[in-house]
């Protein structure tokens, strides 16, 4: 039996009351609160109706606005149902913390590292939250770490933020 | 802060985190028995077997890999940042540089993603052409994967033979779209140009001689004792682990999971062609190699069916003309028609403008699931464009596959994952 969008929404709403639904060009997106995030993800993965067992990707969106500036997006896929779903959660500018989903899917390890590297969102409980692409010392002259995909990071980069190795 | 002090601080910071991770804080140097010492080996980023600039830190106990840490980012060019600052049309050439072994399928993927976001329909003939070039790109990529894997474990000849075929393919690509490597063939709403009759005939000629070349390769290595001993049983990953680690593509099918987007979520006209989804259940390097080998045969089948369709079809336009506000006009029309000149001016200046919203489109690229997540704010430039690169998520399994194996197996495992660092590092 094919998995309908209504089934997915029902499963998610059973564990978290505050779930809003967005549909655009046939893509289903659930927007949840950070407190419910892990419950919803666990339920979507383990419920026999949905079985979203493959985590495709995690990324963030910088909306460049005060307050809930970032949104972290989880891309889920179900092998049994050939269904797709996105789960979004807002992150406040002053508290860039989310619980890690490494315990739900192991694949989240690198995806969360990449999101941290590019947006500076800290995933609490992540086993190895290092930079992914950029060097560990990617910071400006005051020692503030730089996150390149944030909207306030200039396209041309910041001169001097990536020092060359010392000459012999 | 003085210059040298900054450099010292930077150097310390740069080394400390990764060293801590590889040493796990419990490395004890024991000198009573020299054989009990751990050794840390830095493989890459400049290593011929890492297929680009992949750096792998290995902690060795004798010849056994105790810990394996892949480090990415040596080819990071910030494509996602570039995408946010260019129009959709301008971003197409950048996708050539993602998976530079199969640029044609990347072009098709980004154009499909933009078309879904903007609601543009594509003429039927263009879709068949796209399918044809996607499958040619898959053959090209898998030929390279087979050759490079064989060379990594010592079978040099296969590499030369598969590269001869790829060379002929590049000549065909040049005649299809004018470029051998960086093709940029697909356009928003279609493809750049139709394929000429003589080129289609030569693609058919090339496809007809490929089975014989493939059989030669298969006879040379597939049952070769040395090759099978190196490949079979190494880099084992069970199906549940492969799913948990987010593998896609041939690497996942080598563990017995029949997930192929061409069949599961048919895009283009893949539901109208006949092909099999190849799986092997052993989950080792050899089964991944065999999956790629047999997928070449399936791709040849699809290519023949696409060519049949294209030859039977009238030569209708290959670029959509139903949405003039979203599709770049053809050159002949720009030079002769006023409306098209105005339209071209508007598109080059402001770009295709998809309505506000978020869409994700994925195709089964040769490496796995290649997806583009487009967040549109209604302007001509994407607010965010996320590239879901299969190489980078497949590489995450390297740690699991390599730990506990021999150091010489690591090259075979990297070869069997078949990463392209241009895509993994974005």
Coordinates of C-alpha atoms in Angstrom, one line a residue:
Chain A
X1 CA 0.0 0.0 0.0
X2 CA 1.4 3.3 -1.0
X3 CA 2.2 5.7 1.8
X4 CA 0.1 8.9 1.5
X5 CA 1.1 12.3 2.8
X6 CA -1.8 12.1 5.3
X7 CA -0.4 8.9 6.8
X8 CA 3.0 10.7 7.3
X9 CA 1.3 13.7 8.9
X10 CA -0.7 11.5 11.2
X11 CA 2.3 9.6 12.4
X12 CA 4.2 12.8 13.1
X13 CA 1.3 14.4 14.9
X14 CA 0.8 11.4 17.1
X15 CA 4.1 12.2 18.9
X16 CA 4.3 16.0 18.6
X17 CA 1.3 18.3 18.8
X18 CA 2.9 21.3 17.1
X19 CA 3.6 20.2 13.6
X20 CA 2.8 22.3 10.6
X21 CA 2.7 21.1 7.1
X22 CA 4.0 22.7 3.9
X23 CA 3.5 21.3 0.4
X24 CA 5.2 22.8 -2.6
X25 CA 5.4 21.2 -6.1
X26 CA 4.5 17.9 -4.5
X27 CA 7.3 17.9 -1.9
X28 CA 6.0 17.4 1.6
X29 CA 7.7 19.3 4.5
X30 CA 7.0 19.0 8.2
X31 CA 8.0 22.0 10.4
X32 CA 8.5 20.9 14.0
X33 CA 9.7 22.5 17.2
X34 CA 13.3 21.9 18.4
X35 CA 12.0 20.2 21.6
X36 CA 10.0 17.6 19.6
X37 CA 12.7 17.1 16.9
X38 CA 14.2 13.8 18.1
X39 CA 10.8 12.3 19.0
X40 CA 9.5 13.0 15.5
X41 CA 12.6 11.7 13.8
X42 CA 12.7 8.5 15.9
X43 CA 9.0 8.0 15.2
X44 CA 9.3 8.5 11.5
X45 CA 12.1 6.1 11.3
X46 CA 10.8 3.3 13.6
X47 CA 7.0 3.5 12.9
X48 CA 6.3 0.5 10.6
X49 CA 4.0 2.6 8.5
X50 CA 6.5 5.3 7.5
X51 CA 10.0 3.6 8.0
X52 CA 12.1 6.5 6.9
X53 CA 15.3 4.5 7.3
X54 CA 17.6 6.3 4.9
X55 CA 18.8 9.8 5.8
X56 CA 19.6 11.6 2.6
X57 CA 21.1 14.8 3.8
X58 CA 21.0 17.6 6.4
X59 CA 21.5 21.2 5.7
X60 CA 20.5 24.6 7.0
X61 CA 18.9 27.7 5.5
X62 CA 20.0 31.2 6.6
X63 CA 17.0 33.5 6.3
X64 CA 19.0 36.6 7.3
X65 CA 16.4 37.9 9.7
X66 CA 16.4 38.5 13.4
X67 CA 15.0 35.9 15.8
X68 CA 14.7 32.4 14.2
X69 CA 17.3 33.1 11.7
X70 CA 18.2 29.5 10.7
X71 CA 16.3 26.5 9.7
X72 CA 17.8 23.1 9.7
X73 CA 16.4 20.7 7.1
X74 CA 16.5 16.9 7.3
X75 CA 16.0 15.0 4.1
X76 CA 14.4 11.5 4.7
X77 CA 13.7 8.7 2.4
X78 CA 12.0 5.4 2.9
X79 CA 13.3 2.4 1.0
X80 CA 10.1 0.3 1.5
X81 CA 7.7 3.0 0.4
X82 CA 9.9 4.9 -2.0
X83 CA 8.6 8.0 -0.3
X84 CA 10.4 11.3 0.6
X85 CA 10.0 13.8 3.3
X86 CA 11.7 16.9 4.7
X87 CA 11.6 17.8 8.3
X88 CA 12.5 21.4 9.2
X89 CA 13.2 23.0 12.5
X90 CA 13.9 26.6 13.3
X91 CA 17.0 27.6 15.2
X92 CA 17.2 30.9 17.1
X93 CA 20.1 33.2 16.3
X94 CA 21.1 33.5 20.0
X95 CA 20.9 29.8 20.7
X96 CA 22.5 27.9 17.9
X97 CA 21.9 24.5 19.5
X98 CA 20.1 21.4 18.3
X99 CA 20.2 17.8 19.6
X100 CA 22.2 15.5 17.4
X101 CA 20.5 12.9 15.3
X102 CA 23.5 10.6 15.1
X103 CA 21.7 8.1 17.4
X104 CA 18.8 7.9 14.9
X105 CA 20.9 7.6 11.7
X106 CA 24.6 7.1 11.7
X107 CA 24.8 9.0 8.4
X108 CA 24.0 12.2 10.3
X109 CA 27.6 12.3 11.5
X110 CA 29.1 13.9 8.5
X111 CA 26.0 15.9 7.5
X112 CA 25.8 17.6 10.8
X113 CA 29.6 18.3 10.7
X114 CA 29.0 20.0 7.3
X115 CA 26.1 22.0 8.6
X116 CA 28.2 23.1 11.6
X117 CA 31.1 24.0 9.3
X118 CA 29.0 26.1 7.0
X119 CA 26.5 27.7 9.4
X120 CA 27.9 27.3 12.9
X121 CA 25.0 25.4 14.3
X122 CA 26.1 23.2 17.2
X123 CA 24.6 19.8 17.5
X124 CA 24.7 18.8 21.1
X125 CA 25.9 15.3 21.8
X126 CA 27.6 14.9 18.4
X127 CA 30.6 12.5 18.8
X128 CA 33.1 14.4 16.7
X129 CA 31.9 17.9 15.8
X130 CA 34.8 19.2 13.8
X131 CA 35.0 21.4 10.7
X132 CA 34.2 19.4 7.6
X133 CA 35.6 21.3 4.6
X134 CA 37.2 24.4 6.1
X135 CA 40.3 24.3 8.2
X136 CA 40.0 24.3 12.0
X137 CA 41.5 27.8 12.3
X138 CA 39.1 29.5 9.9
X139 CA 38.6 32.7 11.8
X140 CA 39.0 36.5 11.5
X141 CA 41.8 38.5 13.1
X142 CA 39.8 38.7 16.4
X143 CA 39.6 35.0 16.7
X144 CA 35.9 34.7 15.9
X145 CA 35.1 31.6 13.8
X146 CA 33.8 32.2 10.3
X147 CA 31.0 30.3 8.7
X148 CA 31.1 30.7 4.9
X149 CA 27.5 30.0 3.9
X150 CA 26.0 32.5 6.3
X151 CA 24.5 35.4 4.4
X152 CA 26.7 38.0 6.1
X153 CA 29.9 36.2 4.9
X154 CA 31.2 38.0 1.8
X155 CA 31.4 36.2 -1.5
X156 CA 35.0 37.2 -2.0
X157 CA 36.0 35.8 1.4
X158 CA 37.9 37.7 4.1
X159 CA 41.5 38.6 3.4
X160 CA 43.9 37.0 5.9
X161 CA 41.4 34.5 7.2
X162 CA 43.2 31.5 5.6
X163 CA 46.9 31.9 6.4
X164 CA 49.4 30.2 4.2
X165 CA 51.9 27.7 5.8
X166 CA 55.0 29.4 7.1
X167 CA 58.1 29.7 4.9
X168 CA 61.2 27.8 5.9
Chain B
X1 CA 49.4 39.6 18.1
X2 CA 52.7 39.2 16.3
X3 CA 52.9 37.3 13.0
X4 CA 54.9 34.3 14.2
X5 CA 52.8 33.9 17.3
X6 CA 49.7 33.8 15.2
X7 CA 51.2 31.2 13.0
X8 CA 52.2 29.1 15.9
X9 CA 48.7 29.3 17.4
X10 CA 47.2 28.4 14.1
X11 CA 49.5 25.5 13.5
X12 CA 48.8 24.1 16.9
X13 CA 45.0 24.4 16.5
X14 CA 45.1 22.9 13.0
X15 CA 46.9 19.8 14.2
X16 CA 45.5 19.3 17.7
X17 CA 41.9 18.4 16.9
X18 CA 42.5 15.9 14.2
X19 CA 45.5 14.4 16.1
X20 CA 43.3 14.0 19.2
X21 CA 40.7 12.2 17.1
X22 CA 43.1 9.8 15.5
X23 CA 45.0 9.0 18.7
X24 CA 41.8 8.6 20.8
X25 CA 43.8 10.0 23.7
X26 CA 45.1 6.6 24.7
X27 CA 48.2 6.1 22.5
X28 CA 50.9 4.7 24.7
X29 CA 54.4 4.4 23.3
X30 CA 55.7 1.0 24.2
X31 CA 59.3 0.3 23.4
X32 CA 59.8 -3.1 25.0
X33 CA 58.4 -4.9 22.0
X34 CA 58.8 -2.9 18.8
X35 CA 55.9 -4.8 17.2
X36 CA 53.4 -3.5 19.6
X37 CA 53.8 0.1 18.5
X38 CA 51.0 2.0 16.8
X39 CA 51.9 4.0 13.8
X40 CA 50.0 6.9 12.3
X41 CA 50.1 7.0 8.5
X42 CA 49.0 10.0 6.6
X43 CA 47.7 8.8 3.2
X44 CA 47.0 11.6 0.8
X45 CA 46.0 14.2 -0.1
X46 CA 48.5 13.7 -2.8
X47 CA 48.3 10.0 -3.3
X48 CA 47.5 8.3 -6.7
X49 CA 45.1 5.8 -5.2
X50 CA 42.9 8.3 -3.4
X51 CA 41.3 9.4 -6.7
X52 CA 41.9 13.0 -6.2
X53 CA 42.7 14.9 -3.0
X54 CA 41.3 12.7 -0.3
X55 CA 43.3 12.6 2.9
X56 CA 43.0 9.5 5.0
X57 CA 44.6 9.2 8.4
X58 CA 45.3 5.6 9.3
X59 CA 46.4 4.4 12.7
X60 CA 48.1 1.1 12.1
X61 CA 49.0 -1.8 14.4
X62 CA 51.5 -3.6 12.2
X63 CA 49.6 -3.9 8.9
X64 CA 46.2 -3.8 10.4
X65 CA 44.2 -0.6 10.3
X66 CA 43.0 0.2 13.8
X67 CA 41.4 3.6 13.0
X68 CA 40.7 5.3 9.8
X69 CA 39.7 9.0 9.5
X70 CA 38.9 10.4 6.1
X71 CA 39.5 14.2 5.8
X72 CA 37.7 16.1 3.1
X73 CA 37.9 19.7 1.9
X74 CA 41.1 19.9 -0.1
X75 CA 39.1 20.7 -3.2
X76 CA 36.4 22.8 -1.6
X77 CA 35.5 25.6 -4.0
X78 CA 32.3 26.8 -2.4
X79 CA 29.9 26.0 -5.2
X80 CA 26.9 26.5 -2.9
X81 CA 28.1 30.1 -2.1
X82 CA 28.7 30.7 -5.8
X83 CA 25.2 29.4 -6.6
X84 CA 23.6 31.9 -4.2
X85 CA 25.3 34.7 -6.1
X86 CA 24.7 33.7 -9.7
X87 CA 21.6 33.1 -11.8
X88 CA 20.3 29.6 -12.3
X89 CA 21.5 29.6 -15.9
X90 CA 24.9 30.8 -14.9
X91 CA 25.3 27.9 -12.5
X92 CA 25.0 25.1 -15.1
X93 CA 28.7 25.2 -16.1
X94 CA 29.7 24.9 -12.4
X95 CA 28.0 21.5 -12.3
X96 CA 30.5 20.2 -14.8
X97 CA 33.2 20.6 -12.2
X98 CA 31.3 18.6 -9.6
X99 CA 31.6 15.0 -10.8
X100 CA 34.0 15.7 -13.6
X101 CA 33.8 12.0 -14.7
X102 CA 30.2 12.3 -15.8
X103 CA 29.4 16.0 -16.3
X104 CA 26.5 15.3 -18.7
X105 CA 24.4 13.7 -15.9
X106 CA 25.2 16.6 -13.6
X107 CA 24.0 19.1 -16.2
X108 CA 20.8 17.2 -16.6
X109 CA 20.3 17.0 -12.8
X110 CA 20.6 20.7 -12.2
X111 CA 18.3 21.5 -15.1
X112 CA 15.7 19.1 -13.9
X113 CA 15.9 20.7 -10.5
X114 CA 15.4 24.2 -11.9
X115 CA 12.6 23.0 -14.1
X116 CA 10.8 21.5 -11.2
X117 CA 11.2 24.6 -9.1
X118 CA 10.0 26.9 -12.0
X119 CA 7.4 24.5 -13.5
X120 CA 9.0 24.3 -16.9
X121 CA 8.1 21.5 -19.3
X122 CA 10.6 19.9 -21.6
X123 CA 10.0 18.7 -25.1
X124 CA 9.8 14.9 -25.5
X125 CA 12.8 14.7 -27.9
X126 CA 15.0 16.6 -25.5
X127 CA 14.1 14.2 -22.7
X128 CA 15.2 11.2 -24.8
X129 CA 18.4 13.0 -25.7
X130 CA 19.0 13.7 -22.0
X131 CA 18.4 10.0 -21.1
X132 CA 20.9 9.0 -23.8
X133 CA 23.6 11.3 -22.6
X134 CA 23.0 10.3 -19.0
X135 CA 23.5 6.7 -19.8
X136 CA 26.6 7.5 -21.9
X137 CA 27.9 9.3 -18.8
X138 CA 27.2 6.3 -16.6
X139 CA 29.1 4.0 -18.9
X140 CA 32.0 6.5 -18.9
X141 CA 32.0 6.8 -15.1
X142 CA 31.7 3.0 -14.5
X143 CA 34.5 2.3 -17.1
X144 CA 36.8 4.6 -15.1
X145 CA 35.7 3.0 -11.8
X146 CA 36.5 -0.5 -13.2
X147 CA 39.8 0.6 -14.6
X148 CA 41.0 2.6 -11.6
X149 CA 39.9 -0.1 -9.1
X150 CA 41.9 -2.7 -11.2
X151 CA 44.9 -0.5 -11.4
X152 CA 44.8 0.1 -7.6
X153 CA 45.1 -3.6 -7.0
X154 CA 47.7 -4.1 -9.7
X155 CA 45.9 -4.9 -13.0
X156 CA 47.3 -2.1 -15.1
X157 CA 46.0 -3.3 -18.5
X158 CA 42.3 -2.9 -17.6
X159 CA 42.9 0.8 -17.0
X160 CA 44.4 1.3 -20.4
X161 CA 41.7 -0.7 -22.1
X162 CA 38.8 1.1 -20.4
X163 CA 40.5 4.4 -21.1
X164 CA 40.7 3.6 -24.8
X165 CA 36.9 3.3 -24.8
X166 CA 36.4 6.5 -22.7
X167 CA 38.6 8.3 -25.2
X168 CA 36.3 7.2 -28.0
X169 CA 33.4 8.4 -25.9
X170 CA 35.0 11.8 -25.4
X171 CA 35.3 12.2 -29.1
X172 CA 31.5 11.5 -29.3
X173 CA 30.8 14.0 -26.6
X174 CA 32.8 16.5 -28.5
X175 CA 30.6 15.9 -31.5
X176 CA 27.4 16.0 -29.5
X177 CA 28.0 19.3 -27.7
X178 CA 31.4 20.8 -28.7
X179 CA 33.3 20.0 -25.5
X180 CA 35.0 16.8 -24.4
X181 CA 35.2 17.4 -20.6
X182 CA 33.2 20.3 -19.4
X183 CA 30.1 19.7 -21.5
X184 CA 27.3 22.1 -20.1
X185 CA 25.0 20.4 -22.6
X186 CA 21.7 20.6 -20.8
X187 CA 19.7 23.9 -20.8
X188 CA 16.8 25.0 -18.7
X189 CA 13.9 23.6 -20.7
X190 CA 15.8 21.2 -22.9
X191 CA 19.3 20.7 -24.3
X192 CA 21.6 23.0 -26.2
X193 CA 21.3 21.4 -29.6
X194 CA 20.0 18.3 -31.3
X195 CA 22.3 15.4 -32.1
X196 CA 23.2 15.1 -35.8
X197 CA 22.4 12.0 -37.7
X198 CA 26.0 10.9 -38.3
X199 CA 26.8 11.4 -34.6
X200 CA 23.9 9.1 -33.7
X201 CA 25.1 6.6 -36.2
X202 CA 28.6 6.7 -34.7
X203 CA 27.2 6.3 -31.1
X204 CA 25.5 3.2 -32.4
X205 CA 28.7 2.0 -34.0
X206 CA 30.6 2.6 -30.7
X207 CA 27.9 0.8 -28.7
X208 CA 28.0 -2.2 -31.0
X209 CA 31.7 -2.7 -30.6
X210 CA 31.7 -2.1 -26.8
X211 CA 30.4 -5.6 -25.8
X212 CA 33.4 -7.2 -27.3
X213 CA 35.8 -4.8 -25.5
X214 CA 33.8 -5.4 -22.3
X215 CA 34.2 -9.2 -22.7
X216 CA 37.9 -8.8 -23.1
X217 CA 38.1 -6.9 -19.8
X218 CA 35.9 -9.4 -18.1
X219 CA 37.9 -12.3 -19.3
X220 CA 41.1 -10.6 -18.1
X221 CA 40.1 -9.8 -14.5
X222 CA 36.7 -11.0 -13.4
X223 CA 37.8 -14.5 -12.6
X224 CA 41.5 -13.8 -12.2
X225 CA 42.8 -15.4 -9.1
X226 CA 45.0 -12.5 -8.0
X227 CA 42.2 -9.9 -8.6
X228 CA 39.5 -11.9 -6.9
X229 CA 41.7 -12.6 -3.9
X230 CA 42.4 -8.9 -3.5
X231 CA 38.8 -7.9 -3.9
X232 CA 36.5 -10.6 -2.5
X233 CA 35.9 -10.4 1.2
X234 CA 37.6 -7.0 1.7
X235 CA 35.7 -3.9 2.6
X236 CA 32.6 -5.8 3.8
X237 CA 29.5 -3.8 4.7
X238 CA 26.2 -5.4 5.5
X239 CA 22.9 -4.0 4.1
X240 CA 21.6 -2.6 7.4
X241 CA 24.9 -0.8 8.0
X242 CA 25.0 0.5 4.4
X243 CA 21.5 2.0 4.8
X244 CA 22.3 3.5 8.2
X245 CA 25.4 5.2 6.8
X246 CA 23.3 6.7 4.0
X247 CA 25.0 5.0 1.0
X248 CA 23.4 5.3 -2.4
X249 CA 24.0 4.1 -5.9
X250 CA 26.2 1.1 -6.9
X251 CA 27.9 1.1 -3.5
X252 CA 24.5 0.4 -1.8
X253 CA 23.4 -2.1 -4.5
X254 CA 26.7 -4.0 -3.9
X255 CA 25.3 -4.7 -0.4
X256 CA 22.1 -6.2 -1.8
X257 CA 19.7 -3.3 -1.5
X258 CA 17.9 -2.8 -4.7
X259 CA 17.5 1.0 -4.6
X260 CA 17.6 2.6 -8.0
X261 CA 15.9 6.0 -8.5
X262 CA 15.4 5.2 -12.1
X263 CA 13.0 2.4 -11.1
X264 CA 11.8 3.5 -7.7
X265 CA 11.0 7.1 -8.5
X266 CA 11.0 7.2 -12.3
X267 CA 12.1 10.5 -13.8
X268 CA 12.4 11.4 -17.5
X269 CA 11.1 8.3 -19.4
X270 CA 12.9 5.6 -17.4
X271 CA 9.5 3.9 -16.9
X272 CA 9.3 3.3 -20.6
X273 CA 12.6 1.6 -21.1
X274 CA 13.6 -1.9 -20.2
X275 CA 16.5 -2.5 -17.8
X276 CA 17.4 -4.5 -14.8
X277 CA 18.5 -3.2 -11.4
X278 CA 21.7 -5.0 -10.6
X279 CA 22.4 -6.1 -7.1
X280 CA 25.0 -8.4 -5.4
X281 CA 24.6 -9.6 -1.9
X282 CA 28.2 -10.0 -0.7
X283 CA 28.8 -6.4 0.2
X284 CA 32.5 -6.5 -0.5
X285 CA 34.7 -4.8 -3.0
X286 CA 34.3 -7.5 -5.5
X287 CA 30.5 -7.3 -5.5
X288 CA 30.6 -3.5 -5.9
X289 CA 33.0 -4.0 -8.8
X290 CA 30.7 -6.5 -10.4
X291 CA 27.6 -4.3 -10.0
X292 CA 29.4 -1.5 -11.9
X293 CA 30.5 -4.0 -14.5
X294 CA 27.0 -5.3 -15.1
X295 CA 25.4 -1.8 -15.0
X296 CA 27.4 -0.9 -18.1
X297 CA 25.6 -3.7 -19.9
X298 CA 22.2 -2.3 -18.6
X299 CA 23.2 1.2 -19.7
X300 CA 24.0 -0.1 -23.2
X301 CA 20.5 -1.5 -23.4
X302 CA 19.0 1.8 -22.4
X303 CA 21.2 3.7 -24.9
X304 CA 20.0 1.4 -27.7
X305 CA 16.4 2.0 -26.8
X306 CA 16.9 5.8 -26.6
X307 CA 18.6 5.8 -30.0
X308 CA 15.7 3.7 -31.5
X309 CA 13.3 6.3 -30.2
X310 CA 15.3 9.3 -31.4
X311 CA 15.7 7.8 -34.9
X312 CA 12.0 7.1 -35.2
X313 CA 11.0 10.6 -34.0
X314 CA 10.7 13.7 -36.2
X315 CA 13.3 16.4 -35.6
X316 CA 11.2 18.7 -33.4
X317 CA 12.8 21.5 -31.3
X318 CA 14.8 20.4 -28.3
X319 CA 14.3 23.5 -26.3
X320 CA 11.0 24.5 -24.7
X321 CA 9.2 27.4 -26.3
X322 CA 6.1 27.4 -24.1
X323 CA 7.6 29.5 -21.3
X324 CA 9.6 32.3 -23.1
X325 CA 10.1 34.1 -19.7
X326 CA 12.2 31.2 -18.3
X327 CA 14.1 29.7 -21.2
X328 CA 17.1 31.2 -23.0
X329 CA 16.2 31.6 -26.7
X330 CA 18.0 29.9 -29.5
X331 CA 20.7 32.0 -31.2
X332 CA 19.1 32.1 -34.6
X333 CA 16.0 33.5 -33.2
X334 CA 17.8 36.1 -31.1
X335 CA 19.4 37.5 -34.2
X336 CA 16.2 37.6 -36.3
X337 CA 13.3 38.2 -33.9
X338 CA 12.8 41.3 -31.8
X339 CA 10.7 39.5 -29.1
X340 CA 13.4 36.9 -28.6
X341 CA 16.1 39.5 -28.4
X342 CA 14.2 41.3 -25.6
X343 CA 13.5 38.0 -23.9
X344 CA 17.2 37.0 -24.1
X345 CA 18.2 40.4 -22.6
X346 CA 15.8 40.0 -19.7
X347 CA 16.9 36.4 -19.0
X348 CA 20.6 37.2 -19.1
X349 CA 20.0 40.1 -16.7
X350 CA 17.4 38.8 -14.3
X351 CA 17.4 35.0 -14.9
X352 CA 14.7 32.4 -14.6
X353 CA 12.5 33.2 -11.7
X354 CA 10.9 30.2 -10.0
X355 CA 8.1 31.0 -7.5
X356 CA 8.8 31.1 -3.8
X357 CA 9.3 27.7 -2.3
X358 CA 11.6 24.8 -1.7
X359 CA 12.1 21.8 -4.0
X360 CA 14.4 18.9 -4.0
X361 CA 15.1 16.9 -7.1
X362 CA 17.3 13.9 -7.3
X363 CA 18.6 11.6 -10.1
X364 CA 20.4 8.3 -10.1
X365 CA 23.8 9.6 -11.1
X366 CA 26.6 7.1 -11.8
X367 CA 27.9 7.6 -8.2
X368 CA 24.5 7.5 -6.4
X369 CA 21.8 9.9 -5.6
X370 CA 22.7 13.3 -6.9
X371 CA 20.2 15.9 -5.6
X372 CA 19.7 19.6 -5.7
X373 CA 17.7 21.4 -3.0
X374 CA 16.6 24.8 -4.3
X375 CA 15.2 27.4 -2.0
X376 CA 13.8 30.1 -4.2
X377 CA 12.8 33.6 -2.9
X378 CA 11.1 34.5 -6.2
X379 CA 14.2 36.2 -7.7
X380 CA 16.5 35.1 -10.4
X381 CA 19.1 33.8 -8.0
X382 CA 18.6 30.9 -5.6
X383 CA 18.4 31.9 -2.0
X384 CA 20.0 28.6 -1.2
X385 CA 21.1 25.8 -3.4
X386 CA 22.3 22.6 -1.6
X387 CA 24.1 19.9 -3.5
X388 CA 23.5 16.4 -2.2
X389 CA 26.7 14.8 -3.4
X390 CA 26.7 11.0 -3.5
X391 CA 30.5 10.8 -3.3
X392 CA 30.8 12.5 0.0
X393 CA 28.1 10.5 1.7
X394 CA 29.4 7.2 0.3
X395 CA 32.9 8.1 1.6
X396 CA 31.4 8.0 5.1
X397 CA 31.4 4.3 4.9
X398 CA 35.2 4.2 4.3
X399 CA 35.8 4.3 8.1
X400 CA 33.6 1.3 8.7
X401 CA 35.0 -0.7 5.7
X402 CA 38.6 0.0 6.4
X403 CA 38.9 -0.5 10.1
X404 CA 40.2 -4.0 10.9
X405 CA 41.4 -4.6 7.3
X406 CA 45.0 -4.6 6.0
X407 CA 46.6 -1.3 5.0
X408 CA 46.9 -2.5 1.4
X409 CA 43.2 -3.1 1.2
X410 CA 42.4 0.5 1.8
X411 CA 43.2 1.4 -1.8
X412 CA 40.9 -1.4 -3.0
X413 CA 38.2 -0.1 -0.7
X414 CA 38.5 3.5 -1.9
X415 CA 38.5 2.3 -5.5
X416 CA 35.3 0.3 -4.9
X417 CA 33.5 3.3 -3.3
X418 CA 34.5 5.2 -6.4
X419 CA 34.5 8.7 -5.0
X420 CA 35.2 11.8 -7.1
X421 CA 36.6 14.5 -4.9
X422 CA 35.3 17.3 -7.1
X423 CA 31.8 16.2 -6.0
X424 CA 32.6 15.2 -2.5
X425 CA 34.3 18.5 -1.7
X426 CA 31.9 20.7 -3.7

